[in-house]
Short mmCIF file of C-alpha atoms in Angstrom, two decimals:
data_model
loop_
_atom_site.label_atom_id
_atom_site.label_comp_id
_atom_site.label_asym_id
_atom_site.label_seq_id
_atom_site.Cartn_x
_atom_site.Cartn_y
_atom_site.Cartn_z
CA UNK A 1 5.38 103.08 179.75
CA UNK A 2 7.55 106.38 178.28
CA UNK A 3 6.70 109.74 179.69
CA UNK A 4 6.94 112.49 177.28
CA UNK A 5 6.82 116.41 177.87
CA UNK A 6 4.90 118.09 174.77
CA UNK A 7 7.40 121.45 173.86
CA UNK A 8 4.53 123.34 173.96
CA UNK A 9 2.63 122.95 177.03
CA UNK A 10 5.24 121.52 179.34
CA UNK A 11 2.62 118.76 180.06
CA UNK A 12 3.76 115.40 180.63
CA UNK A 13 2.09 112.42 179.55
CA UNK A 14 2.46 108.59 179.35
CA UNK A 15 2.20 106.40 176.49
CA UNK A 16 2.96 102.90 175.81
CA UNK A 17 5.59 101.34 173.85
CA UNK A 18 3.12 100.75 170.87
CA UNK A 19 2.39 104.36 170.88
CA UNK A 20 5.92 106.06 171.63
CA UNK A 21 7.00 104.04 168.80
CA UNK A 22 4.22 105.23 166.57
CA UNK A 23 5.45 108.67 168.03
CA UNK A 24 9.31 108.30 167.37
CA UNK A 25 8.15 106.64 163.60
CA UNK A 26 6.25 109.85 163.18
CA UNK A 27 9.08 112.27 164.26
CA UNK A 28 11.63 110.26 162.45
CA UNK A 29 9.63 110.27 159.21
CA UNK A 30 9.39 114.22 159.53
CA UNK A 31 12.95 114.28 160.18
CA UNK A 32 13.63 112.28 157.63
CA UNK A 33 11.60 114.14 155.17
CA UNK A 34 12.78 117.03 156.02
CA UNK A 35 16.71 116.15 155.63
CA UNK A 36 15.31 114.31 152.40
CA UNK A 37 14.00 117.77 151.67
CA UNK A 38 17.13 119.73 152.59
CA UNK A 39 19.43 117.07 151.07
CA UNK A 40 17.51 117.34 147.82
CA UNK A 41 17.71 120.93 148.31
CA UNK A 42 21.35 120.64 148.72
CA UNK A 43 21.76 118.17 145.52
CA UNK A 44 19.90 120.83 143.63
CA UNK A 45 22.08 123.49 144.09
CA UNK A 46 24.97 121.37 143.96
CA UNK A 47 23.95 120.29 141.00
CA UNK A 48 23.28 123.67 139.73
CA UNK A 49 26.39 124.69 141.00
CA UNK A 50 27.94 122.01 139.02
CA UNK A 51 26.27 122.21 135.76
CA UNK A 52 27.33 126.09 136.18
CA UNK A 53 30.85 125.46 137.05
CA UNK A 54 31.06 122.88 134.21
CA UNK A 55 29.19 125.28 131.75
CA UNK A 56 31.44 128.18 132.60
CA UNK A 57 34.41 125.93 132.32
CA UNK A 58 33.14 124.90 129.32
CA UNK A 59 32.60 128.19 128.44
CA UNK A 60 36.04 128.97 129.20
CA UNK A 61 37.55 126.01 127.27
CA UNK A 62 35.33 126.57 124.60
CA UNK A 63 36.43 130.41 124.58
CA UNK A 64 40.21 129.68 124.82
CA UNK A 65 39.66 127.07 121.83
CA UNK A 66 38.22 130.15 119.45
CA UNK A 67 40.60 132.21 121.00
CA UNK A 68 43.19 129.99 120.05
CA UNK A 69 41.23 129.25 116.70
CA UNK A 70 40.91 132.36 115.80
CA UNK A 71 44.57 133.45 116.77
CA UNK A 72 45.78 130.22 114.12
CA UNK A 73 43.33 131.84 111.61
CA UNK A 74 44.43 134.94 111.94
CA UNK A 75 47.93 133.40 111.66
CA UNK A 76 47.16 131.23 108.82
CA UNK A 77 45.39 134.32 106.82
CA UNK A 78 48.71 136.44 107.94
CA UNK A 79 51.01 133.76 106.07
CA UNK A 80 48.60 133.33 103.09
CA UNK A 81 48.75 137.12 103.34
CA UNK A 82 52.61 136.87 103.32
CA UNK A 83 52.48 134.13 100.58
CA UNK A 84 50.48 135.94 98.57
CA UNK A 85 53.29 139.00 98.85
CA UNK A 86 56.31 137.07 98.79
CA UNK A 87 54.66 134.83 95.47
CA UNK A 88 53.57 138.01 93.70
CA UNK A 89 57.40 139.52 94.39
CA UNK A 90 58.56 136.02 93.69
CA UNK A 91 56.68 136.18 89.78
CA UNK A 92 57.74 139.86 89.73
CA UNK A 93 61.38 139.31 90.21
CA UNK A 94 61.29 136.02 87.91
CA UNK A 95 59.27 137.92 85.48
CA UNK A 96 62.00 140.70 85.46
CA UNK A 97 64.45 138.23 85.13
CA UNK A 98 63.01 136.68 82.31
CA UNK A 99 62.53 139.53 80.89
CA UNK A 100 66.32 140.89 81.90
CA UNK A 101 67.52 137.76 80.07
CA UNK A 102 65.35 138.15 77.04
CA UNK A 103 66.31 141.07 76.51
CA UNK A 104 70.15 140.18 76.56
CA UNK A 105 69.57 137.33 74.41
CA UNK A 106 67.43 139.89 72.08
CA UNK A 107 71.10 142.20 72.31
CA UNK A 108 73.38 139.07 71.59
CA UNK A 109 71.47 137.71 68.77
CA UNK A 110 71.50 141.30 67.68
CA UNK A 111 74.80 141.15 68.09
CA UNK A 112 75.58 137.73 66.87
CA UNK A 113 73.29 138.82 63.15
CA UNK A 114 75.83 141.55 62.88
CA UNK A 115 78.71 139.57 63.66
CA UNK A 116 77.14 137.20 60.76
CA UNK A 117 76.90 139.86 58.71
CA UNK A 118 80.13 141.23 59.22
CA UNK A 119 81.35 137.61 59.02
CA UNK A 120 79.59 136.60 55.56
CA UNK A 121 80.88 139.91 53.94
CA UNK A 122 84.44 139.09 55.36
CA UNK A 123 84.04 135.47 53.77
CA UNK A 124 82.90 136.37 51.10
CA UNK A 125 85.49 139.01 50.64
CA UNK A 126 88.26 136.72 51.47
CA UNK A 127 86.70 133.87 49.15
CA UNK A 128 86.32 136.45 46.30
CA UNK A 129 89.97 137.36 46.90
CA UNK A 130 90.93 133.94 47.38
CA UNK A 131 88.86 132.85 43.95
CA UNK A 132 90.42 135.74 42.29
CA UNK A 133 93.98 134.34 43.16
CA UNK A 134 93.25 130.72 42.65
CA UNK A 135 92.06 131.92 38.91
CA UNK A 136 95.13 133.50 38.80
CA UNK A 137 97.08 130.53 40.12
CA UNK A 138 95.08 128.57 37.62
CA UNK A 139 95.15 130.45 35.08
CA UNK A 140 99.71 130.84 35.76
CA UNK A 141 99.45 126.86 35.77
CA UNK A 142 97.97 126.22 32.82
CA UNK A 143 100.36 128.48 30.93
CA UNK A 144 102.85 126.78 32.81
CA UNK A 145 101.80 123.25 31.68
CA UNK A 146 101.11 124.69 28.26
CA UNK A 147 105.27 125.94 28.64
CA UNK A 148 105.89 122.78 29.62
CA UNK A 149 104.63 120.97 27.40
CA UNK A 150 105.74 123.08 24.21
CA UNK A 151 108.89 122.83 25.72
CA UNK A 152 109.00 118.76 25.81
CA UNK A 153 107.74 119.00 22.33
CA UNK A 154 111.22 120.32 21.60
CA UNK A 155 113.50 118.01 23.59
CA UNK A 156 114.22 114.54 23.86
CA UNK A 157 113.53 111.98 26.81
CA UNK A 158 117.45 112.26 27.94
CA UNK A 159 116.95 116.32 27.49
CA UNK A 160 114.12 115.92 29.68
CA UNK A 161 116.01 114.23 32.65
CA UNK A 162 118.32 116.69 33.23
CA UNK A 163 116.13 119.71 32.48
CA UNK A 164 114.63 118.14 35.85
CA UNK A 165 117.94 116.91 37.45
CA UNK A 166 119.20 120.61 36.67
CA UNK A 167 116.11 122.22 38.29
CA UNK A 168 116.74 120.24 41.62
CA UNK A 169 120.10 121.57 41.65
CA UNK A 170 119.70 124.86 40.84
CA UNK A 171 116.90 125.08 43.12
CA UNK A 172 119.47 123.75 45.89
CA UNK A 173 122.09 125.90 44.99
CA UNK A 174 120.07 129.07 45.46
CA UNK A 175 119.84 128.20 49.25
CA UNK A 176 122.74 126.66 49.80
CA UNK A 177 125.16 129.01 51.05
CA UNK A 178 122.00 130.04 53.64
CA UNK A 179 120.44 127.10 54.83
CA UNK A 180 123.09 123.97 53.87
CA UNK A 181 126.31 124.72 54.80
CA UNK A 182 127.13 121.59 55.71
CA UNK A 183 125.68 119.45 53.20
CA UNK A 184 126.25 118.03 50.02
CA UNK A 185 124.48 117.47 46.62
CA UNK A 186 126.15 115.70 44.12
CA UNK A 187 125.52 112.64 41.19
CA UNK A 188 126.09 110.06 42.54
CA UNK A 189 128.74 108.81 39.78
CA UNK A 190 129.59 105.29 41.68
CA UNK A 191 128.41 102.74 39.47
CA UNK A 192 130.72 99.61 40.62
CA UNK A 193 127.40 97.40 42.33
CA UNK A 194 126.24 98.11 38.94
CA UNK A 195 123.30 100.26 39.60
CA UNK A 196 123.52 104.30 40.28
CA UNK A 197 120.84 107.22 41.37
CA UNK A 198 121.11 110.62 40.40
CA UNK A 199 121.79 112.52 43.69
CA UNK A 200 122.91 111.83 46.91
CA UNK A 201 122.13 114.75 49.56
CA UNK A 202 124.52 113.99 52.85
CA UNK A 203 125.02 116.24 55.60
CA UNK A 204 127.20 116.21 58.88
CA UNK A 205 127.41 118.57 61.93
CA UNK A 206 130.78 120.17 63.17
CA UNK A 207 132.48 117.14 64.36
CA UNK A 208 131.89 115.25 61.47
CA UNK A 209 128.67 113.31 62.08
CA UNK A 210 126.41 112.31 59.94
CA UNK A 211 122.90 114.30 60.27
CA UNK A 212 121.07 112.86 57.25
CA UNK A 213 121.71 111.39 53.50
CA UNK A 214 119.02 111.21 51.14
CA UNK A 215 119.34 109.32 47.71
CA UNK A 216 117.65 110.82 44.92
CA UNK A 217 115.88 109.98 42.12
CA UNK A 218 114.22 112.38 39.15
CA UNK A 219 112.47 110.76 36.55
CA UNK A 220 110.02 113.14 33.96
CA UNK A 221 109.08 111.51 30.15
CA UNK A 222 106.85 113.79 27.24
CA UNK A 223 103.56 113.45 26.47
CA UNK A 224 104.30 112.18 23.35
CA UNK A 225 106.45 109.03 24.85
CA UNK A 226 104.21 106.11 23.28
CA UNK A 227 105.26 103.92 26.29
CA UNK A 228 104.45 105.57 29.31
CA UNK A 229 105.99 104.47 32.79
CA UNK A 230 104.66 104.71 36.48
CA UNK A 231 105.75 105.84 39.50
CA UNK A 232 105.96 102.28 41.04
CA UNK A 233 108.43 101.04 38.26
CA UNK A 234 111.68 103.04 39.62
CA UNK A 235 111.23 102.29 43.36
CA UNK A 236 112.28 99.29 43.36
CA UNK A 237 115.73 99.95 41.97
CA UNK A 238 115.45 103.18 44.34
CA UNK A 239 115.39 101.24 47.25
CA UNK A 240 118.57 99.10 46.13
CA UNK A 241 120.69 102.24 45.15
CA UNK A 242 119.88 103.68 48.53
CA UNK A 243 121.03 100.56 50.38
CA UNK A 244 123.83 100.19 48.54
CA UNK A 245 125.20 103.58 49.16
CA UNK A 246 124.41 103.55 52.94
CA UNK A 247 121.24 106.64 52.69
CA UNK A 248 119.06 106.87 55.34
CA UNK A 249 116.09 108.30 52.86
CA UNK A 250 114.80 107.56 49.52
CA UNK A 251 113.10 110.33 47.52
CA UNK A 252 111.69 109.79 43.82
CA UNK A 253 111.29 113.22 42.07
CA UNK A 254 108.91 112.73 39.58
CA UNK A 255 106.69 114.11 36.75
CA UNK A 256 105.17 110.91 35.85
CA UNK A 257 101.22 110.42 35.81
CA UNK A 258 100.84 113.93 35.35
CA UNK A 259 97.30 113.11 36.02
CA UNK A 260 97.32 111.16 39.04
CA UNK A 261 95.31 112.69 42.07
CA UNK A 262 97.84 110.78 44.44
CA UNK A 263 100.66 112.16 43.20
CA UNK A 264 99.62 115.61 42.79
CA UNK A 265 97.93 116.23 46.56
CA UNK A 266 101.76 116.74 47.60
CA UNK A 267 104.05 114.12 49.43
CA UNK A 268 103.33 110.89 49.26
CA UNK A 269 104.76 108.45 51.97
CA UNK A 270 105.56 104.65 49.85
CA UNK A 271 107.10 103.47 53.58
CA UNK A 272 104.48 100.84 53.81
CA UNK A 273 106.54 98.96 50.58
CA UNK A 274 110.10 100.56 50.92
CA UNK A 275 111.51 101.73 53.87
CA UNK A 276 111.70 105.62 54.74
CA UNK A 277 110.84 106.06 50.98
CA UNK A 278 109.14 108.93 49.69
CA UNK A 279 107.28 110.05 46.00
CA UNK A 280 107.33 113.91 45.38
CA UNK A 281 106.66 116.54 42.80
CA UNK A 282 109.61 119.20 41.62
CA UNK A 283 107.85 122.17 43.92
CA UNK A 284 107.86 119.68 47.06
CA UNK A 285 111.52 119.14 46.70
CA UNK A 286 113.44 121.50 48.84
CA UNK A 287 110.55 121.34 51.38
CA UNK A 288 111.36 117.61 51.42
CA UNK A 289 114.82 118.26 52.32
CA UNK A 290 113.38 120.85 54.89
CA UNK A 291 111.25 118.08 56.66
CA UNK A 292 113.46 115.23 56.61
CA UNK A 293 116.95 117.74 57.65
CA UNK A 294 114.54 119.29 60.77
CA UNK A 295 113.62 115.74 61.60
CA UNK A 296 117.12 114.72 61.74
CA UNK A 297 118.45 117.86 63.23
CA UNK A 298 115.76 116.80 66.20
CA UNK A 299 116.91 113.90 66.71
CA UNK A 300 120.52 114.79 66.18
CA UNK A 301 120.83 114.59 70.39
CA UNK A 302 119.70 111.42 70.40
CA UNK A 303 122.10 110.14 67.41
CA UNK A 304 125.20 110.97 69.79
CA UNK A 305 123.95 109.91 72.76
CA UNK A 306 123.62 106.89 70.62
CA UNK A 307 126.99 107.13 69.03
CA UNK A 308 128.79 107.32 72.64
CA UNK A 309 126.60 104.59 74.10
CA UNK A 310 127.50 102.17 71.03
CA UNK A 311 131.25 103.48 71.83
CA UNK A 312 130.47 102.09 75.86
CA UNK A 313 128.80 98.94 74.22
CA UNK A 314 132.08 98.65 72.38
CA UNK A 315 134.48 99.48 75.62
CA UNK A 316 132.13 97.13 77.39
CA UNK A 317 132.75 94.14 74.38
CA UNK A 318 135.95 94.64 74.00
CA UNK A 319 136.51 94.22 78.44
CA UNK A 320 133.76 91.55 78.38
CA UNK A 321 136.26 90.02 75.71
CA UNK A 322 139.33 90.89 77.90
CA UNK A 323 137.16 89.32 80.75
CA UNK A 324 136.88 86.15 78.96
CA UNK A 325 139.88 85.47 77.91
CA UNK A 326 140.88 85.99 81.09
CA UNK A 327 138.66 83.80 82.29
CA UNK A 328 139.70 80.88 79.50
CA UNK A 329 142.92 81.07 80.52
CA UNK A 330 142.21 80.97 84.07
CA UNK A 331 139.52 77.93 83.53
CA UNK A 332 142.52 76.31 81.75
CA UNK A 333 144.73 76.61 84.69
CA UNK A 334 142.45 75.61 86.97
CA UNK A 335 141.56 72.63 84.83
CA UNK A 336 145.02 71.81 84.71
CA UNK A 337 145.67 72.30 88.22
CA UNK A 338 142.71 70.35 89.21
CA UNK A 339 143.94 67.41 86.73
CA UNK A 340 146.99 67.53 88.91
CA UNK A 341 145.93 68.05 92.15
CA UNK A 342 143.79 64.85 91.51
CA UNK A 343 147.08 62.65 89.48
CA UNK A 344 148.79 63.68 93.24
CA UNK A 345 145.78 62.57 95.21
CA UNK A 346 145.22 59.19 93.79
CA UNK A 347 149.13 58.99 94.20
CA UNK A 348 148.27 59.67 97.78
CA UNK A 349 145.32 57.34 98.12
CA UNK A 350 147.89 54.80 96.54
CA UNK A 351 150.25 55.70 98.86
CA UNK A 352 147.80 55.26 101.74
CA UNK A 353 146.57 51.78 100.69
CA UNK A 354 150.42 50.88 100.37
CA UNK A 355 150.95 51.72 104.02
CA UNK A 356 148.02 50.41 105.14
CA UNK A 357 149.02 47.20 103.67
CA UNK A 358 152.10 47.48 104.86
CA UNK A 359 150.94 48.47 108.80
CA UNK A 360 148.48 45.52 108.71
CA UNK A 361 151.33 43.40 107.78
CA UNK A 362 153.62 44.88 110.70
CA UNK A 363 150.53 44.51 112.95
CA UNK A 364 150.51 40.85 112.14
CA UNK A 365 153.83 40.21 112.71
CA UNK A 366 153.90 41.70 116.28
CA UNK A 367 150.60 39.21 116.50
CA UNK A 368 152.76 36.03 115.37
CA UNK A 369 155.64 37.99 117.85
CA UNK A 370 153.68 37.84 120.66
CA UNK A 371 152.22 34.41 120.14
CA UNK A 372 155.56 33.41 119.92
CA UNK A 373 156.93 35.09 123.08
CA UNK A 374 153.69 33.60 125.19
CA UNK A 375 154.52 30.30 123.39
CA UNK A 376 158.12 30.65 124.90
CA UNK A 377 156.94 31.91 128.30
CA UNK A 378 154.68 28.79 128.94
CA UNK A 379 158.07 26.33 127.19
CA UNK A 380 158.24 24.16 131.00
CA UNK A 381 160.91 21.26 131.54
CA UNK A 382 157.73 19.35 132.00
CA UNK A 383 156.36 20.28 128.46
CA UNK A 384 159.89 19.10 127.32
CA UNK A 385 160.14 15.84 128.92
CA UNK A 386 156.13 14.83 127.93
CA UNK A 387 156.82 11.85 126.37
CA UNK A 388 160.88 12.05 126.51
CA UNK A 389 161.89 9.45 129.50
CA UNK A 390 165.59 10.19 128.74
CA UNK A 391 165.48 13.62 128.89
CA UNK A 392 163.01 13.36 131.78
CA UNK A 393 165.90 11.39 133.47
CA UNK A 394 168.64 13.52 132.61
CA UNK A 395 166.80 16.84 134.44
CA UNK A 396 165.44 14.59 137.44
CA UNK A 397 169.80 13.97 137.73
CA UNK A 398 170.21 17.09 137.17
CA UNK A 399 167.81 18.34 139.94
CA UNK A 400 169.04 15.60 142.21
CA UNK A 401 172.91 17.28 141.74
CA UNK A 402 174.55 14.06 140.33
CA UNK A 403 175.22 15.54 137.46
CA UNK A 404 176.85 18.84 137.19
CA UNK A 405 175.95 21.61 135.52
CA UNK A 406 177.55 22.42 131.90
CA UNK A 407 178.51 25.62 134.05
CA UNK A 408 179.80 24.01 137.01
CA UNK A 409 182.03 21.25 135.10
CA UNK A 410 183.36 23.92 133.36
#
């Protein structure tokens, strides 16, 4: 039995196991109920503490992220702004620059049309000027070739010749106390190979050495020659004249195949069949001697360096010569001296051999010698008497002193 109090009364009372267990189910129920209630209670408004925590800090998350949102968009719009600016001042300048450059292009084509204009008017004034003159130029050549012409009419093919031969000549003589001090023009008068041209141009500097020589040739015929000759029928014989008289150039002054465009563009270079050979109108003729002189003059430096170096080369044959006759002579002696040296060895070998022969000889003897001497050292009275009773006798005696001595009887 449990005795209880009641808290209200103060009474005590008694009850059994069965019923204070009833009693403590009952309280503990209540209790439990109650700290259920309070517990739920407590959930609740932890809960709703929660769920307002987590709502405000969503909230606040959720406020920071439009914050944020709207700071980028307000970013983002202030660039586009920007963009917008900087791509309108972007066109604006490129436009102006566009423009800036059309415009100068619209001022040099301007420009360039006027310097067309200006140029076409100066063309054409030149080309009228120059048309003018090459009428007149025509016009002086055809009188010329209609001079010419009435003047061949009146001489003959020899006449001819020398009218040319004398224009060369004259034409040389006007510059010659100017521009060709130093040279020479003359006919070449040596006909002893049998063949001649018609002027030889040499010319030499101040100490005498040649600068340049030049054989020449003129040739000219009528129009009314029936047979008429080319170009290519004198070069030949050109060729051998200048050979033959030791000239550096050829030159063929001609007025044959008047009609030839080859001929008449100006100087025509035949080196590819003749060498240094050249075919020339009359008006190309002193500027022929111009080229070929200012070639030479160029090279004129050269030519002596050339000139003392052939002078070494010659110094240096005539010592290499010097050298090797020097060096005959000496191979000669030494051949000589070797043929010698080698009669006197062999003598010497000879010699050698001789002596040898001779000292194995000697050396034989003193062998026989000395077999002789140990042949006489082991001579005994017993090797004497082998086989000799008398004499055997005769030194027994002898030993015995019967017999005297050859000494002692003496």
């Amino acid at each position: 039995m449990n005795e209880i109090i009641c808290p209200h009364c103060k009474k005590a009372f008694k009850v059994d196991e069965a019923g204070f267990a009833d009693i403590l189910k009952q309280v503990r129920d209540h209790q439990f109920e109650e700290e259920l209630h309070q517990r739920e209670e407590m959930l609740k408004k932890d809960k709703d503490s929660a769920v307002k925590l987590a709502e405000a800090n969503i909230t606040n998350i959720l406020q920071k992220d439009l914050a944020k949102k709207d700071a980028e968009l307000a970013e983002i719009k202030s660039k586009i702004s920007n963009f917008d600016i900087e791509k309108k001042l972007a066109v604006t300048e490129a436009v102006n620059r566009i423009e800036k450059e059309r415009d100068e292009l619209a001022g040099e084509l301007k420009s360039k049309d006027t310097e067309k204009q200006l140029l076409e008017t100066t063309l054409k004034d030149r080309y009228a000027t120059e048309l003018i003159a090459k009428d007149n130029i025509i016009k002086m050549k055809d009188e010329e070739i209609a001079l010419r012409k009435d003047m061949k009419l009146k001489l003959s093919t020899k006449m001819l010749g020398e009218t040319l031969e004398q224009h060369c000549e004259t034409e040389f003589n006007k510059l010659r106390s100017t521009g060709f001090k130093n040279a020479d023009f003359e006919k070449d008068n040596d006909s002893k190979t049998g063949s001649k041209g018609d002027y030889i141009y040499r010319e030499t500097d101040e100490a005498g050495n040649e600068i340049i020589s030049i054989m020449f040739e003129m040739k000219n015929e009528g129009d009314e020659t029936a047979s008429k000759k080319k170009n290519e029928d004198f070069l030949n014989e050109l060729d051998k004249d200048r050979t033959e008289k030791k000239c550096e150039y050829a030159v063929l002054v001609t007025l044959l195949e008047a009609e030839s465009e080859l001929y008449n563009t100006g100087i025509v270079d035949v080196s590819h069949k003749y060498p240094k050979m050249y075919v020339i109108r009359p008006q190309f003729f002193i500027p022929m001697i111009t080229l070929l002189r200012n070639a030479a003059m160029n090279s004129l430096e050269y030519k002596a360096e050339l000139a003392l170096v052939r002078n070494q080369n010659v110094d240096i044959t005539n010592f290499e010569e010097s050298m090797n006759e020097f060096k005959e002579g000496f191979g000669r002696n030494v051949e000589l001296f070797s043929r010698k040296f080698k009669n006197a060895i062999d003598e010497i070998d000879k010699t050698i051999d001789h002596l040898q022969k001779t000292k194995e000889a000697l050396l034989s003897s003193e062998n026989n010698l000395r077999l002789a001497n140990d042949k006489a050292e082991d001579l005994t009275i017993k090797r004497l008497t082998r086989g000799n009773p008398t004499m055997k006798a005769k030194f027994a005696e002898l030993e015995s002193g019967n017999i005297e001595s050859p000494k002692k009887s003496k």
